[in-house]
XYZ file of C-alpha atoms in Angstrom:
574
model
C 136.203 130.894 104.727
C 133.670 133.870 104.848
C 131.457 131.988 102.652
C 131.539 128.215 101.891
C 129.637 126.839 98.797
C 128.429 123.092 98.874
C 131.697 122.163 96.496
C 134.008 123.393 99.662
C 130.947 121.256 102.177
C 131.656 118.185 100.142
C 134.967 118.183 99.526
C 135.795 118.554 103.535
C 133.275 115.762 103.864
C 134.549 113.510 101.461
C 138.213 113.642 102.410
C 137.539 112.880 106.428
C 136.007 109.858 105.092
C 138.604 108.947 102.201
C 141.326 109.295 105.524
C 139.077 106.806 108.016
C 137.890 109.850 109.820
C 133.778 108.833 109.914
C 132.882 110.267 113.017
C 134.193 114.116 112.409
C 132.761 113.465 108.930
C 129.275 112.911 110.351
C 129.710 116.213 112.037
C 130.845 118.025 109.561
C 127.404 116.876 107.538
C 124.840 117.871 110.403
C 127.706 121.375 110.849
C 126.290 121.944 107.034
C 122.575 120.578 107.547
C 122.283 123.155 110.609
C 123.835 125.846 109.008
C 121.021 126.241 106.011
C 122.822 128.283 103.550
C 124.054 125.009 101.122
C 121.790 122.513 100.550
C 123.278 118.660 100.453
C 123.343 117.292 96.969
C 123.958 113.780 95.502
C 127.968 114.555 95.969
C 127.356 115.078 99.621
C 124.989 111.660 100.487
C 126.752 108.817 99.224
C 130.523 109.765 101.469
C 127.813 110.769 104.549
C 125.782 107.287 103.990
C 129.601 105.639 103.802
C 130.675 107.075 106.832
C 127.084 105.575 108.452
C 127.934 102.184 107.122
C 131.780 102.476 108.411
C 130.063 103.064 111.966
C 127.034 101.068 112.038
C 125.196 104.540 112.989
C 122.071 103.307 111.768
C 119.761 105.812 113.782
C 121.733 108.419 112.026
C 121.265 106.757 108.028
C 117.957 107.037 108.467
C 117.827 110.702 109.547
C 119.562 110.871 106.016
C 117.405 109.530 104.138
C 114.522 111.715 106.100
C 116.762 114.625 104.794
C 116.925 113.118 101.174
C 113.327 112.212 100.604
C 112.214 115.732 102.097
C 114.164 117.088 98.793
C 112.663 114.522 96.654
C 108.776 114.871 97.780
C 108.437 118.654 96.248
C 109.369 117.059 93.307
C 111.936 119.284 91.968
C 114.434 117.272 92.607
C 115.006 113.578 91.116
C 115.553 110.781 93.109
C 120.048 110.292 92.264
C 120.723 106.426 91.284
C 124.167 106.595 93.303
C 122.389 108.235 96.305
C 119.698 105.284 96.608
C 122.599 102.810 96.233
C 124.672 104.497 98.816
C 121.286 103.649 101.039
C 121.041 100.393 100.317
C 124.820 99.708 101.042
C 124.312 101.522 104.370
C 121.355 99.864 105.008
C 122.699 96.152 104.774
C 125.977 96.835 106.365
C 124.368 97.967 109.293
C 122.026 94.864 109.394
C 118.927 96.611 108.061
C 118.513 94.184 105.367
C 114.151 94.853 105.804
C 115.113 98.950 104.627
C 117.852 97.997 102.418
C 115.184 95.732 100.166
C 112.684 98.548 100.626
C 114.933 101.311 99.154
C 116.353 99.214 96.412
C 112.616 98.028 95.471
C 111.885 101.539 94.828
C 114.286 102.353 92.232
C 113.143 103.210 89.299
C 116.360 102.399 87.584
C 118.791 100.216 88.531
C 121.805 99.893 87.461
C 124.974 97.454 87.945
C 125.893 98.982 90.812
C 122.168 99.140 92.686
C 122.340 95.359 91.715
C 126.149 94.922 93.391
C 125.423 97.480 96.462
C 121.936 95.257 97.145
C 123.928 91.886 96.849
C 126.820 92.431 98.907
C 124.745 94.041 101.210
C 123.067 90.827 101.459
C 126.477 88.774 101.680
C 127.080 91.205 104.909
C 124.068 90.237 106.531
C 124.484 85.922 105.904
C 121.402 85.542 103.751
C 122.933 83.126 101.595
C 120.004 81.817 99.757
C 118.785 85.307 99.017
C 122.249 86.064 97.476
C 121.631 83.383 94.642
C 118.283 84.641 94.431
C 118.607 88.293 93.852
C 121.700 87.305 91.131
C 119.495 84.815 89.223
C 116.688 88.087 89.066
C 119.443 90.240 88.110
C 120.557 88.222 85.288
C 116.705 87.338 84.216
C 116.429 91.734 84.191
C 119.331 91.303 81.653
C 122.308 92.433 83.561
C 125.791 91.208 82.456
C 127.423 90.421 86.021
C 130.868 91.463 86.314
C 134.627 90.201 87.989
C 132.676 91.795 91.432
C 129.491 90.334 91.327
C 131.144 86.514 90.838
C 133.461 87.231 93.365
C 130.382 88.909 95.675
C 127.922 85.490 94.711
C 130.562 82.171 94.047
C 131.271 82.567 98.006
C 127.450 81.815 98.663
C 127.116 79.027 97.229
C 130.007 77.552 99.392
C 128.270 78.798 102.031
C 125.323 76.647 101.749
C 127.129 73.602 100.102
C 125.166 74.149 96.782
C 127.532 73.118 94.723
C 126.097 72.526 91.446
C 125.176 76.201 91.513
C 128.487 77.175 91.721
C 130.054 75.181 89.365
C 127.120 77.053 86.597
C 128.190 80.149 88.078
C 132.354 79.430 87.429
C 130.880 78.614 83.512
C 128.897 81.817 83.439
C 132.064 83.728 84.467
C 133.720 81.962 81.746
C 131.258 83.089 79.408
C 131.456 86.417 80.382
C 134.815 86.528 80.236
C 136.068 87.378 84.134
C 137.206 83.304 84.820
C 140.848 84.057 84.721
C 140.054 87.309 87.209
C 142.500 86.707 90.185
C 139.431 87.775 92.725
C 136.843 85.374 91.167
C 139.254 82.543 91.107
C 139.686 82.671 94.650
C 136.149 82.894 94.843
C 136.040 79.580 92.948
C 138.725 77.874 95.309
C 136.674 79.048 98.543
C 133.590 77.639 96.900
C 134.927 74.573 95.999
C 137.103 74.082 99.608
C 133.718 74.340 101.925
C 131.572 72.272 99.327
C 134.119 69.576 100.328
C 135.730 69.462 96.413
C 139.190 69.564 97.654
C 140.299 68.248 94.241
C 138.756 70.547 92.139
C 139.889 73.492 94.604
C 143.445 72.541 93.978
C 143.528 71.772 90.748
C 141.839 75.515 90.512
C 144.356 76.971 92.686
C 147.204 75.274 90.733
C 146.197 76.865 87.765
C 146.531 79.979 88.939
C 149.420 81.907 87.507
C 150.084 84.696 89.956
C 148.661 83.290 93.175
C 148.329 86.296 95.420
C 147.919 86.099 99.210
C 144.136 85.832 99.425
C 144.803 82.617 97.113
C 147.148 81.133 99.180
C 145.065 81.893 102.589
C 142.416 80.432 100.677
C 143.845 77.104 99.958
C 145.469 76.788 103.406
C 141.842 77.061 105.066
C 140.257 75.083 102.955
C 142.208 72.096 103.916
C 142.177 73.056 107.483
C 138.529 72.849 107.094
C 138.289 69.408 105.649
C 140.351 68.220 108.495
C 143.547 67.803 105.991
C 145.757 69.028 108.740
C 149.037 68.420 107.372
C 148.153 69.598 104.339
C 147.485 72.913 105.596
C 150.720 73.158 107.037
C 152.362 72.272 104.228
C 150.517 74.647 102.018
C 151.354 77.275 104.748
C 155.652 76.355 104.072
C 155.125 76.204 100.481
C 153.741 79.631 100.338
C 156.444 81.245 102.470
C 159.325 79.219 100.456
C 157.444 80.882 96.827
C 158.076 84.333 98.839
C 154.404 85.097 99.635
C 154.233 87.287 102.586
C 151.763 85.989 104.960
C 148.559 88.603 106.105
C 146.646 88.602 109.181
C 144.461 86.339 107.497
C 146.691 83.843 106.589
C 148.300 83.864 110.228
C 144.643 83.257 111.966
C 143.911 80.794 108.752
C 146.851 78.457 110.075
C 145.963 78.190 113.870
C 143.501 75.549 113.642
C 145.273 73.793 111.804
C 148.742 73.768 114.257
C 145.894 73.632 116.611
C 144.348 70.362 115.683
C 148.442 68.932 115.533
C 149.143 70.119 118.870
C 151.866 72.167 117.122
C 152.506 74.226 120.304
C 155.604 75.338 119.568
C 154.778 76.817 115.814
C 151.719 78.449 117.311
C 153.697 80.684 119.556
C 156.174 81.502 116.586
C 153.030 82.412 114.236
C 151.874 85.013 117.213
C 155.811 86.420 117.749
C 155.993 86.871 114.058
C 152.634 88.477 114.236
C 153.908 90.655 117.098
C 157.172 91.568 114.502
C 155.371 92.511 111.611
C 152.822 94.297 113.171
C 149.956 92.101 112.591
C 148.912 91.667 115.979
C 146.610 94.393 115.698
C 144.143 92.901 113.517
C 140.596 91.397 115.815
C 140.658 88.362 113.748
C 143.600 87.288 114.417
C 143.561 88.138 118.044
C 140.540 86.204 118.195
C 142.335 83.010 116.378
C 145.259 83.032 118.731
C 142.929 83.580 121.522
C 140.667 79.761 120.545
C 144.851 78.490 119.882
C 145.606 78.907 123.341
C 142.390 78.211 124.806
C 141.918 75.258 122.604
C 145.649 74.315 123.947
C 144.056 74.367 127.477
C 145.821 77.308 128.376
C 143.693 79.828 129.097
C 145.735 81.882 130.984
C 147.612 83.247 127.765
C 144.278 83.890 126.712
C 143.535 85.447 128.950
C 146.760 87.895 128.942
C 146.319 88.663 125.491
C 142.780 89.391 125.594
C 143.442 91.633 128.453
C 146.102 93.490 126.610
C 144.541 94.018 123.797
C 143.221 97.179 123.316
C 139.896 97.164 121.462
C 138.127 94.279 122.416
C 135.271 93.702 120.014
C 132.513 91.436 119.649
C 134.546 88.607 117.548
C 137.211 88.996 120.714
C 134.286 88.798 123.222
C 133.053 85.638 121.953
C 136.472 83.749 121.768
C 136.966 84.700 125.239
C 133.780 82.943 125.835
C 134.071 79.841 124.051
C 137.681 79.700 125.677
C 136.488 79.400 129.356
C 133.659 76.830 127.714
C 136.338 74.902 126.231
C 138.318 74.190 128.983
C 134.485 73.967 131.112
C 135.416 76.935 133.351
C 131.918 78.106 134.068
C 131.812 80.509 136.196
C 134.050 82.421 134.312
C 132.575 81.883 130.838
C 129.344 83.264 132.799
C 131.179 86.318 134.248
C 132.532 87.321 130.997
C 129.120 87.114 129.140
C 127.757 89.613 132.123
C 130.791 91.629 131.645
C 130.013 91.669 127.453
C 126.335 92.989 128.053
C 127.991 96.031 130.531
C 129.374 96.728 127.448
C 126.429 96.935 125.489
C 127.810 94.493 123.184
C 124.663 91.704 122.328
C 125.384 88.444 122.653
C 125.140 86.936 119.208
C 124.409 83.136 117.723
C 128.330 82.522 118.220
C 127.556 83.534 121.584
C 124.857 81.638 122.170
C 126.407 78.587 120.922
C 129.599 78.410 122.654
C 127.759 78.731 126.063
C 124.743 76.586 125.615
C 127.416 73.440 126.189
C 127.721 74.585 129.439
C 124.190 74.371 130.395
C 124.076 70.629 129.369
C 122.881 69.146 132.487
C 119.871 68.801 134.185
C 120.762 70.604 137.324
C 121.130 73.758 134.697
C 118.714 73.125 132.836
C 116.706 76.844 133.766
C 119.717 78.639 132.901
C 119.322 77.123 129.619
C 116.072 77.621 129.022
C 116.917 81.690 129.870
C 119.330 81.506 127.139
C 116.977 79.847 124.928
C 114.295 82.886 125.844
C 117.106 85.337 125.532
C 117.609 83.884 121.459
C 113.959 83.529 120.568
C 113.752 87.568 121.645
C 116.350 88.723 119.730
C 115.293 86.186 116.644
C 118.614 84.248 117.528
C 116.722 80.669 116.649
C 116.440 81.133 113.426
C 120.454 80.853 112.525
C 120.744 76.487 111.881
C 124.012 76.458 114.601
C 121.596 78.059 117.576
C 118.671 75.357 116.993
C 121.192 72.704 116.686
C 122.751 73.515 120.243
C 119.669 74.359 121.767
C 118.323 70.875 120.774
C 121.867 69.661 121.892
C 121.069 70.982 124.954
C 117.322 69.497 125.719
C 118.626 66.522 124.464
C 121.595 65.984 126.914
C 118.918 67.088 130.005
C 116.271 64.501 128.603
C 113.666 66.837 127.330
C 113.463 64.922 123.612
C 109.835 66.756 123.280
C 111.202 69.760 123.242
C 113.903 69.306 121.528
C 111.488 67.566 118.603
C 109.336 70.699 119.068
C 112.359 72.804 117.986
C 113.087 70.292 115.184
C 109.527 71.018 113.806
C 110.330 74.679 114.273
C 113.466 74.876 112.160
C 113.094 76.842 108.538
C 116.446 74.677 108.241
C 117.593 71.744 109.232
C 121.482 70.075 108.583
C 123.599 67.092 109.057
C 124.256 68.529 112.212
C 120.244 69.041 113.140
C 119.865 65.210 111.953
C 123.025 63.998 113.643
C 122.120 65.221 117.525
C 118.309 64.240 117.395
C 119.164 60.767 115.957
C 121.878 60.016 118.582
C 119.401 61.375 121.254
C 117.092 58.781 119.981
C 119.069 55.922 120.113
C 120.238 56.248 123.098
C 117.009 56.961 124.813
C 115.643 53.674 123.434
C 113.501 55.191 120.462
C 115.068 53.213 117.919
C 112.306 53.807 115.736
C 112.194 57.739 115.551
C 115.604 57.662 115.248
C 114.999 55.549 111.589
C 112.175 57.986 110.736
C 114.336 60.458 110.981
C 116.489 59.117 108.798
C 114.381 58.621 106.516
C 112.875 62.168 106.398
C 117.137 63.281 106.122
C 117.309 61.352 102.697
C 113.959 62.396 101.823
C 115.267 66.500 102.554
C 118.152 65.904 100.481
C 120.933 66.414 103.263
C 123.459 63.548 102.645
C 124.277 62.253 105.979
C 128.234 61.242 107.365
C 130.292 59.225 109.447
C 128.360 60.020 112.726
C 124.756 59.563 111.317
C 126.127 55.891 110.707
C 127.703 55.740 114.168
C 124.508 56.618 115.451
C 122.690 54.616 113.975
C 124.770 51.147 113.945
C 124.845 51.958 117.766
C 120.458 52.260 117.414
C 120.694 48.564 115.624
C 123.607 47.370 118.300
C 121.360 48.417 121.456
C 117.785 46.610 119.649
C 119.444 43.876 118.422
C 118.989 44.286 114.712
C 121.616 42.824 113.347
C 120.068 42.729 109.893
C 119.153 46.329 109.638
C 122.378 47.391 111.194
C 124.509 45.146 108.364
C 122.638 46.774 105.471
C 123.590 50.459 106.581
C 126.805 49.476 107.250
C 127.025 47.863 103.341
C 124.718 51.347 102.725
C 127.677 53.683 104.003
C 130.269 51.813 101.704
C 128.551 51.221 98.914
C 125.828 54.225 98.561
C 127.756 56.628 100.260
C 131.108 56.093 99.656
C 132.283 56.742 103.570
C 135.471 54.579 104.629
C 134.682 53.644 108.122
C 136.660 54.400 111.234
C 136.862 52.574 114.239
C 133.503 53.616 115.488
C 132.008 51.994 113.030
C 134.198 48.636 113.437
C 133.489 48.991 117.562
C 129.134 49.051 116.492
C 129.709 46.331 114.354
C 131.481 43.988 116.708
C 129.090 45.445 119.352
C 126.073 44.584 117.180
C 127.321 41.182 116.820
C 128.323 40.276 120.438
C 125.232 41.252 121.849
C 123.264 38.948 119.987
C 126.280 36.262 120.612
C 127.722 36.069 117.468
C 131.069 36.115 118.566
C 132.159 33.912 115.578
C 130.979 36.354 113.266
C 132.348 39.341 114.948
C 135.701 37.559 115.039
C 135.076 37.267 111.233
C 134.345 40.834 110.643
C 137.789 41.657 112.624
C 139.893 39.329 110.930
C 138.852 40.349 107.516
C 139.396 43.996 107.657
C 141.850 45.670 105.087
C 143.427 47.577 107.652
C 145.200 45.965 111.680
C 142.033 46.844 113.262
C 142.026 49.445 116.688
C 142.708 48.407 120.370
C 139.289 49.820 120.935
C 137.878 47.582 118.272
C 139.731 44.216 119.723
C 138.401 45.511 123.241
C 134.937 45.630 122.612
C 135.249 41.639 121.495
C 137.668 40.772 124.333
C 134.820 42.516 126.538
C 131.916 40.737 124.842
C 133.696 37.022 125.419
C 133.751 37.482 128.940
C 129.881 38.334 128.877
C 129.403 35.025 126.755
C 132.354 32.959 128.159
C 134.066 32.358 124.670
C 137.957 31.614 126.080
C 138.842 31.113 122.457
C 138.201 34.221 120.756
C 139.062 35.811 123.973
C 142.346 34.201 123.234
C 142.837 35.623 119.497
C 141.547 38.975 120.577
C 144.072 39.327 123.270
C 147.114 37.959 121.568
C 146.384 40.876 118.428
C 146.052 43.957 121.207
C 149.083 42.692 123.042
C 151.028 43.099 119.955
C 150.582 46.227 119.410
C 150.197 47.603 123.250
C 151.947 44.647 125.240
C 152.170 46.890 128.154
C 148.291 48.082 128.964
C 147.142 47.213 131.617
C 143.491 47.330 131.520
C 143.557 44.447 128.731
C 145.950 41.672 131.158
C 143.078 42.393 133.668
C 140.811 41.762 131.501
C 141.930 38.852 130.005
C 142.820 37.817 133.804
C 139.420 37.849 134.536
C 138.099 35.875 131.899
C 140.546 32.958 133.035
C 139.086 33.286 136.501
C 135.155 33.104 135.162
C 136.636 29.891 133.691
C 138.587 28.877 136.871
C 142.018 28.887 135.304
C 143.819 29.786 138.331
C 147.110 28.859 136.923
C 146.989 31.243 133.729
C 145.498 33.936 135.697
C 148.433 33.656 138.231
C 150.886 33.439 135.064
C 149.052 35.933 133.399
């Protein structure tokens, strides 16, 4: 073309980026910036911002928006609604969430889709809280959200467990009208599934009349992520029998779950089906059968398919990572971090958490504390999962201080937070922090679970308060509705036969619902040879040798405690 006019500009740029093409795009908009004669318009920014976002080129957005606010500043041209959301999209995508605020606050109208560019943008980057936030202003400005915004917002409110917040937000979508929207549905269902409302996720998903792939992977994680295992599997046949074709999602959705089952086998046939159909391709599910494998202890597989797999990206990276850290291969988890930064790719917090394990030792305790410099640098401590390992971490070398010091630090604390530095108490003897903690957990609102109260029946067990430890056992029944596992039998039992209450331990044993654990019976078996109680020692052992006649450790046991009592011819027999 002798001449090209900025129609001919933005057509060529718009279709390399409608094709995938963002790079030659790019070029093509600097080709047209350097050649002068056509002037960009508001047809040429929001494709060129697009193709910014697509690559994370975030040097390069903001030489755009140089380019755009030299046209506005004259003042003959008006700032273009669609342009300034096309920056704040590019903006947040590329983790610029500080610019992205700045160029949305300085609208002067905004419209629906300022308000749905600036909220997903804000879903990309993980500020959770800030996503209810911004919706509850942009419903206060008198904006009617629509099926996009729901399905943008419900999934934050999963995110940080609020649940009450999303069930309002499922009645404002009814009110608006956009409830029986296939996309905000499965919005509801993910909400629902990682606030722990299993029921009300499947009654949702039931309801459902054309259940669509994204429903279905929904459901399937869900359960996987409430540790409903089987269900998940059975979802997963249920949805092939109903002649849903499975994604890449769905594949990498069912690994944990055939991981967590040691379903070996089915794993392998999920990644040859993937390998069939093509699937194979997509990074998250590379990265899923990568943690299958590694998770399966064999990391050698991983190993071969990470090698052979052709674009290796930051989500790979890290599940190559936490692999070798898995299966406590050190060296190797170390090499491949080095071998991550040649890349230029930054370690991120699921970096940083998978590897702080491995420095949970004294002896490595200044490679930990590099890692920990490493995260405060690139603002890494301020993610919940980081603070919690690095606290882990102190913990496990014996440095409570700092690992209280980080406490006081957090902007956020969890179940998790509350969980590690409560164990690390109790077992270090500080029974008493361990119950102030506690008691600042209720007082935060975060309900705690099964190992708070394993932590802190074993805090009661090792001071000998039996009364304290009796009432937060009767607490974690009756307040907060958790069934107990063996853990909590084995503190109970524990709790009692240290003080030498065998008779009630015996009691507590004999009056459980359920035929109480091997482990259980062996901590009382243990506990009568401490206080020489050949009777209960007795009843013990005749309940584990009926349902493990054959173990060893227990006839040895019992053996001895015939010999502290000098009954040569039963231990003989025995």
């Amino acid at each position: 073309m002798p001449r090209r006019n900025s129609f001919a500009w933005n057509a060529v740029i718009k279709g390399l980026v409608d094709a995938g093409r963002f790079s030659e795009a790019l070029e093509r908009y600097w080709d047209m910036v350097s050649d002068g004669s056509v002037a960009a318009d508001h047809f040429t920014y929001p494709p060129v911002l697009k193709a910014c976002a697509a690559l994370g080129a975030v040097e390069q957005g903001r030489m755009v928006r140089e380019n755009i606010e030299t046209e506005i500043a004259p003042g003959n041209v008006a700032p273009n609604v669609f342009v300034q959301c096309g920056l704040v999209d590019m903006f947040a995508k590329c983790g610029s969430l500080g610019e992205a605020r700045s160029v949305f606050e300085s609208m002067g109208v905004r419209d629906l889709a300022a308000w749905t560019a600036m909220i997903g943008g804000t879903v990309h980057g993980g500020d959770w809280f800030e996503v209810i936030n911004l919706f509850n202003r942009m419903r206060s400005e008198g904006f009617m959200p629509d099926s996009a915004i729901f399905a943008t917002v419900i999934p934050a409110c999963g995110r940080v467990k609020e649940l009450k917040t999303g069930m309002a937000l499922q009645g404002c979508a009814v009110r608006c009208g956009v409830s029986d929207d296939i996309c905000v549905c499965n919005a509801l269902v993910d909400m629902y599934c990682k606030c722990a409302s299993l029921d009300m996720a499947a009654s949702l998903f039931w309801s459902i009349d054309y259940k669509d792939v994204v429903s279905w992977s929904t459901i399937i994680a869900g359960h996987s992520l409430n540790g409903m295992y089987h269900s998940s599997v059975n979802l997963f046949t249920e949805m092939l029998s109903s002649g849903v074709k499975p994604n890449s999602t769905t594949m990498a959705t069912i690994l944990p779950s055939l991981s967590e089952l040691k379903l070996f086998r089915y794993g392998k046939e999920i990644h040859c089906f993937s390998v069939r159909n093509g699937l194979d391709h997509s990074e998250f599910l590379v990265s899923a059968l990568i943690d299958f494998y590694s998770k399966q202890g064999l990391i050698g597989e991983a190993e071969i398919l990470f090698e052979f797999t052709p674009k290796k990206d930051l989500v790979i990276w890290n599940s190559m990572v936490a692999g070798y850290a898995v299966n406590e291969e050190s060296d190797s988890a170390l090499h491949a971090l080095k071998a991550m930064q040649k890349l230029r790719l930054r370690p991120d917090h699921v970096t940083i958490v998978s590897v702080l394990p491995l420095y949970n030792q004294h002896s490595m305790l200044l490679q930990g504390k590099e890692l920990h410099a490493y995260a405060i640098r690139h603002n890494i401590t301020s993610v919940c999962s980081v603070s919690n390992a690095l606290i882990d971490m102190y913990c496990k070398c014996g440095c409570l201080e700092i690992a209280s010091k980080i406490f006081l630090m957090m902007t956020e604390h969890n179940t998790v937070t509350y969980n590690t530095l409560i164990s690390s108490f109790g077992k270090h003897g500080h029974d008493d922090q361990a119950f102030v903690l506690f008691d600042q957990m209720k007082r935060d609102g975060i309900f705690p679970d099964k190992v708070t109260f394993v932590a802190l029946l074993s805090c009661c067990s090792h001071a000998g308060l039996i009364d304290k430890g009796l009432h937060l056992y009767n607490s974690m029944l009756q307040d907060y509705k958790i069934s107990p596992d063996k853990e909590h039998y084995s503190c109970i039992v524990d709790l009692y036969s240290r003080s030498g209450k065998l008779d009630d331990a015996w009691s507590f044993i004999a009056n459980l619902r359920e035929v109480p654990e091997i482990d259980v019976l062996g901590c009382l078996l243990s506990a009568c040879r401490e206080h020489n109680r050949m009777d209960i020692a007795e009843l013990a052992a005749e309940r584990i040798f009926e349902q493990n006649p054959s173990d060893p450790g227990y006839h040895i046991l019992l053996s001895n405690i015939y010999a502290t009592r000098e009954c040569w011819d039963v231990v003989q027999c025995d």
